[in-house]
Amino acid sequence: MLILVRHGRTAANAGGLLQGRSDLPLDEVGQEQVRKVAEAIGRVDLVISSSLARARATAAAFDAPHNIDDRWIELDFGVYDGMALSVVPAEAWSQWRSDASYAPPQGETMATLDERVRSACSEVFELARSQTVVVVSHVSPIKAAVAWALGGDITMSWRIHLDQAAVCRISCDASRPVVRSVNEVLYR
């Protein structure tokens, strides 16, 4: 089983700010969220996370060996990192959502994110065939992974909602992934 866990809440999340590569810690609410999520999930065999502090702190809530894999790092929002969505120019936001080859200034394209996440998914799929693997990541890579599991492309990710510390489960015991759940909220 592959269990994708979005990191717990940070001050930027609480403030409604885009948070790409900025490396903010979990706030108190986020720390409580991840404690409850790890408790609800229970025993796992392996935890993989991005190197950002919010993902590493979430991964640390699980009692299992940890690996860092930056293919799971958040999309680089470039100059929009740390901004409220309402400040992002409407034309740029529209292009970002409709064109996977668009990158914000100094940022990353969704196509690039998709390529690295699909590569990571192919590897973790094999691991998760015989063990329970938790991947702690961020909203964009997790939505890309769900799109991969559904056989869709990266544009599908814009139609998936994920709360902070939400869980998605993907069964990996067949010849292809099977999505079991999306956006499970285990901390309420």
mmCIF file of C-alpha atoms in Angstrom:
data_model
loop_
_atom_site.group_PDB
_atom_site.id
_atom_site.type_symbol
_atom_site.label_atom_id
_atom_site.label_comp_id
_atom_site.label_asym_id
_atom_site.label_seq_id
_atom_site.Cartn_x
_atom_site.Cartn_y
_atom_site.Cartn_z
ATOM 1 C CA MET A 1 0.000 0.000 0.000
ATOM 2 C CA LEU A 2 1.199 3.490 -0.875
ATOM 3 C CA ILE A 3 -0.027 6.183 1.494
ATOM 4 C CA LEU A 4 0.527 9.770 0.372
ATOM 5 C CA VAL A 5 0.454 12.291 3.222
ATOM 6 C CA ARG A 6 0.436 16.032 2.694
ATOM 7 C CA HIS A 7 2.493 17.857 5.319
ATOM 8 C CA GLY A 8 0.761 19.499 8.257
ATOM 9 C CA ARG A 9 -0.190 23.151 8.398
ATOM 10 C CA THR A 10 2.365 25.970 8.415
ATOM 11 C CA ALA A 11 1.948 29.694 9.035
ATOM 12 C CA ALA A 12 1.889 30.233 5.253
ATOM 13 C CA ASN A 13 -0.933 27.699 4.873
ATOM 14 C CA ALA A 14 -2.844 29.389 7.694
ATOM 15 C CA GLY A 15 -2.341 32.750 5.974
ATOM 16 C CA GLY A 16 -3.525 31.509 2.572
ATOM 17 C CA LEU A 17 -0.124 32.033 0.951
ATOM 18 C CA LEU A 18 1.422 30.059 -1.891
ATOM 19 C CA GLN A 19 4.189 27.969 -0.383
ATOM 20 C CA GLY A 20 6.560 26.359 -2.810
ATOM 21 C CA ARG A 21 10.204 25.972 -1.928
ATOM 22 C CA SER A 22 10.122 28.327 1.058
ATOM 23 C CA ASP A 23 11.170 26.184 3.993
ATOM 24 C CA LEU A 24 8.749 26.932 6.815
ATOM 25 C CA PRO A 25 8.199 24.693 9.854
ATOM 26 C CA LEU A 26 4.872 23.255 10.937
ATOM 27 C CA ASP A 27 2.859 25.507 13.211
ATOM 28 C CA GLU A 28 1.248 24.154 16.407
ATOM 29 C CA VAL A 29 -1.885 23.092 14.545
ATOM 30 C CA GLY A 30 0.243 21.295 11.944
ATOM 31 C CA GLN A 31 2.176 19.456 14.631
ATOM 32 C CA GLU A 32 -1.058 18.199 16.171
ATOM 33 C CA GLN A 33 -2.444 17.233 12.745
ATOM 34 C CA VAL A 34 0.541 15.050 11.896
ATOM 35 C CA ARG A 35 0.576 13.398 15.312
ATOM 36 C CA LYS A 36 -3.058 12.350 14.821
ATOM 37 C CA VAL A 37 -2.488 11.257 11.217
ATOM 38 C CA ALA A 38 0.487 9.063 12.124
ATOM 39 C CA GLU A 39 -1.473 7.555 15.011
ATOM 40 C CA ALA A 40 -4.482 6.840 12.760
ATOM 41 C CA ILE A 41 -2.347 5.239 10.035
ATOM 42 C CA GLY A 42 -0.389 3.094 12.476
ATOM 43 C CA ARG A 43 2.511 0.846 11.565
ATOM 44 C CA VAL A 44 4.293 1.441 8.274
ATOM 45 C CA ASP A 45 7.445 -0.067 6.811
ATOM 46 C CA LEU A 46 9.092 2.923 5.152
ATOM 47 C CA VAL A 47 8.653 6.697 5.026
ATOM 48 C CA ILE A 48 9.905 8.806 2.116
ATOM 49 C CA SER A 49 9.712 12.591 2.211
ATOM 50 C CA SER A 50 10.919 15.727 0.519
ATOM 51 C CA SER A 51 13.755 17.579 2.222
ATOM 52 C CA LEU A 52 11.663 20.624 3.159
ATOM 53 C CA ALA A 53 11.270 21.104 6.923
ATOM 54 C CA ARG A 54 7.472 20.804 6.899
ATOM 55 C CA ALA A 55 7.663 17.424 5.146
ATOM 56 C CA ARG A 56 10.506 16.131 7.323
ATOM 57 C CA ALA A 57 8.631 17.108 10.503
ATOM 58 C CA THR A 58 5.539 15.299 9.232
ATOM 59 C CA ALA A 59 7.602 12.213 8.331
ATOM 60 C CA ALA A 60 9.178 12.207 11.797
ATOM 61 C CA ALA A 61 5.751 11.482 13.320
ATOM 62 C CA PHE A 62 5.946 7.959 11.862
ATOM 63 C CA ASP A 63 7.983 5.280 13.617
ATOM 64 C CA ALA A 64 9.705 3.816 10.558
ATOM 65 C CA PRO A 65 12.921 4.199 8.561
ATOM 66 C CA HIS A 66 13.022 7.500 6.643
ATOM 67 C CA ASN A 67 14.465 8.379 3.245
ATOM 68 C CA ILE A 68 14.636 11.793 1.570
ATOM 69 C CA ASP A 69 13.725 11.987 -2.120
ATOM 70 C CA ASP A 70 13.456 15.458 -3.601
ATOM 71 C CA ARG A 71 11.431 14.267 -6.543
ATOM 72 C CA TRP A 72 8.649 14.753 -3.961
ATOM 73 C CA ILE A 73 9.547 18.412 -3.261
ATOM 74 C CA GLU A 74 6.883 21.062 -3.849
ATOM 75 C CA LEU A 75 6.499 22.850 -7.177
ATOM 76 C CA ASP A 76 8.729 25.904 -7.420
ATOM 77 C CA PHE A 77 6.298 28.831 -7.515
ATOM 78 C CA GLY A 78 9.120 31.212 -8.429
ATOM 79 C CA VAL A 79 8.358 34.882 -7.784
ATOM 80 C CA TYR A 80 4.883 33.936 -6.508
ATOM 81 C CA ASP A 81 6.231 31.924 -3.562
ATOM 82 C CA GLY A 82 4.956 33.462 -0.342
ATOM 83 C CA MET A 83 2.244 35.506 -2.062
ATOM 84 C CA ALA A 84 -1.488 35.346 -1.599
ATOM 85 C CA LEU A 85 -3.213 33.871 -4.642
ATOM 86 C CA SER A 86 -5.189 37.110 -4.964
ATOM 87 C CA VAL A 87 -1.917 38.943 -5.724
ATOM 88 C CA VAL A 88 -0.919 36.617 -8.584
ATOM 89 C CA PRO A 89 -1.903 38.266 -11.888
ATOM 90 C CA ALA A 90 -5.128 36.699 -13.193
ATOM 91 C CA GLU A 91 -3.614 36.099 -16.637
ATOM 92 C CA ALA A 92 -0.643 34.241 -15.153
ATOM 93 C CA TRP A 93 -2.911 32.131 -12.918
ATOM 94 C CA SER A 94 -5.124 31.239 -15.884
ATOM 95 C CA GLN A 95 -2.137 30.245 -18.026
ATOM 96 C CA TRP A 96 -0.617 28.250 -15.163
ATOM 97 C CA ARG A 97 -3.821 26.225 -14.803
ATOM 98 C CA SER A 98 -4.254 25.565 -18.528
ATOM 99 C CA ASP A 99 -0.699 25.133 -19.856
ATOM 100 C CA ALA A 100 1.551 22.500 -18.283
ATOM 101 C CA SER A 101 4.570 24.067 -20.021
ATOM 102 C CA TYR A 102 4.032 27.460 -18.336
ATOM 103 C CA ALA A 103 6.386 28.400 -15.520
ATOM 104 C CA PRO A 104 5.972 31.415 -13.291
ATOM 105 C CA PRO A 105 8.992 33.725 -13.492
ATOM 106 C CA GLN A 106 11.917 31.870 -11.859
ATOM 107 C CA GLY A 107 9.609 28.894 -11.237
ATOM 108 C CA GLU A 108 8.949 25.366 -12.461
ATOM 109 C CA THR A 109 6.493 24.024 -15.026
ATOM 110 C CA MET A 110 3.823 21.513 -14.105
ATOM 111 C CA ALA A 111 5.268 19.306 -16.865
ATOM 112 C CA THR A 112 8.634 19.208 -15.068
ATOM 113 C CA LEU A 113 6.930 18.413 -11.770
ATOM 114 C CA ASP A 114 4.939 15.664 -13.480
ATOM 115 C CA GLU A 115 8.059 14.096 -14.971
ATOM 116 C CA ARG A 116 9.879 13.857 -11.637
ATOM 117 C CA VAL A 117 6.811 12.664 -9.717
ATOM 118 C CA ARG A 118 5.998 9.957 -12.283
ATOM 119 C CA SER A 119 9.569 8.699 -11.998
ATOM 120 C CA ALA A 120 9.253 8.576 -8.199
ATOM 121 C CA CYS A 121 5.837 6.897 -8.442
ATOM 122 C CA SER A 122 7.174 4.122 -10.662
ATOM 123 C CA GLU A 123 9.854 3.316 -8.090
ATOM 124 C CA VAL A 124 7.657 3.562 -5.010
ATOM 125 C CA PHE A 125 4.951 1.466 -6.716
ATOM 126 C CA GLU A 126 7.362 -1.487 -6.727
ATOM 127 C CA LEU A 127 8.272 -0.951 -3.058
ATOM 128 C CA ALA A 128 4.627 -0.627 -2.030
ATOM 129 C CA ARG A 129 3.650 -3.927 -3.644
ATOM 130 C CA SER A 130 5.005 -5.801 -0.622
ATOM 131 C CA GLN A 131 5.065 -3.229 2.171
ATOM 132 C CA THR A 132 3.302 -0.150 3.480
ATOM 133 C CA VAL A 133 5.110 2.943 2.247
ATOM 134 C CA VAL A 134 4.236 6.469 3.357
ATOM 135 C CA VAL A 135 5.322 9.337 1.126
ATOM 136 C CA VAL A 136 5.180 12.716 2.850
ATOM 137 C CA SER A 137 5.023 15.467 0.291
ATOM 138 C CA HIS A 138 3.203 18.614 -0.781
ATOM 139 C CA VAL A 139 -0.022 19.484 -2.537
ATOM 140 C CA SER A 140 1.297 19.609 -6.129
ATOM 141 C CA PRO A 141 3.349 16.379 -6.116
ATOM 142 C CA ILE A 142 0.594 14.450 -4.345
ATOM 143 C CA LYS A 143 -2.038 15.603 -6.830
ATOM 144 C CA ALA A 144 0.353 14.657 -9.655
ATOM 145 C CA ALA A 145 0.766 11.205 -8.078
ATOM 146 C CA VAL A 146 -3.009 10.722 -7.874
ATOM 147 C CA ALA A 147 -3.300 11.748 -11.544
ATOM 148 C CA TRP A 148 -0.554 9.203 -12.370
ATOM 149 C CA ALA A 149 -2.401 6.470 -10.461
ATOM 150 C CA LEU A 150 -5.618 7.266 -12.322
ATOM 151 C CA GLY A 151 -3.832 7.122 -15.682
ATOM 152 C CA GLY A 152 -4.418 10.821 -16.294
ATOM 153 C CA ASP A 153 -2.123 13.672 -17.156
ATOM 154 C CA ILE A 154 -0.911 16.532 -14.991
ATOM 155 C CA THR A 155 -3.789 18.837 -15.960
ATOM 156 C CA MET A 156 -6.077 16.519 -13.977
ATOM 157 C CA SER A 157 -4.323 17.644 -10.807
ATOM 158 C CA TRP A 158 -6.074 21.018 -10.930
ATOM 159 C CA ARG A 159 -9.354 19.174 -10.247
ATOM 160 C CA ILE A 160 -8.163 17.501 -7.049
ATOM 161 C CA HIS A 161 -8.458 19.138 -3.636
ATOM 162 C CA LEU A 162 -6.133 18.277 -0.731
ATOM 163 C CA ASP A 163 -6.356 19.623 2.787
ATOM 164 C CA GLN A 164 -3.267 20.037 4.945
ATOM 165 C CA ALA A 165 -2.202 16.682 6.415
ATOM 166 C CA ALA A 166 -4.670 14.879 4.132
ATOM 167 C CA VAL A 167 -4.084 11.259 3.136
ATOM 168 C CA CYS A 168 -4.471 9.496 -0.218
ATOM 169 C CA ARG A 169 -4.208 5.705 -0.428
ATOM 170 C CA ILE A 170 -3.094 3.839 -3.529
ATOM 171 C CA SER A 171 -3.152 0.059 -3.654
ATOM 172 C CA CYS A 172 -0.084 -1.346 -5.404
ATOM 173 C CA ASP A 173 -0.711 -5.092 -5.269
ATOM 174 C CA ALA A 174 -2.035 -5.412 -8.815
ATOM 175 C CA SER A 175 -0.353 -4.787 -12.155
ATOM 176 C CA ARG A 176 -1.319 -1.123 -11.943
ATOM 177 C CA PRO A 177 -2.119 1.311 -9.145
ATOM 178 C CA VAL A 178 -5.654 1.525 -7.774
ATOM 179 C CA VAL A 179 -6.734 4.689 -5.957
ATOM 180 C CA ARG A 180 -8.479 3.729 -2.708
ATOM 181 C CA SER A 181 -8.991 7.198 -1.234
ATOM 182 C CA VAL A 182 -8.262 10.875 -1.841
ATOM 183 C CA ASN A 183 -8.186 13.686 0.728
ATOM 184 C CA GLU A 184 -8.847 11.588 3.832
ATOM 185 C CA VAL A 185 -8.775 13.899 6.838
ATOM 186 C CA LEU A 186 -7.769 11.793 9.840
ATOM 187 C CA TYR A 187 -7.074 14.509 12.402
ATOM 188 C CA ARG A 188 -10.505 15.928 13.195
#
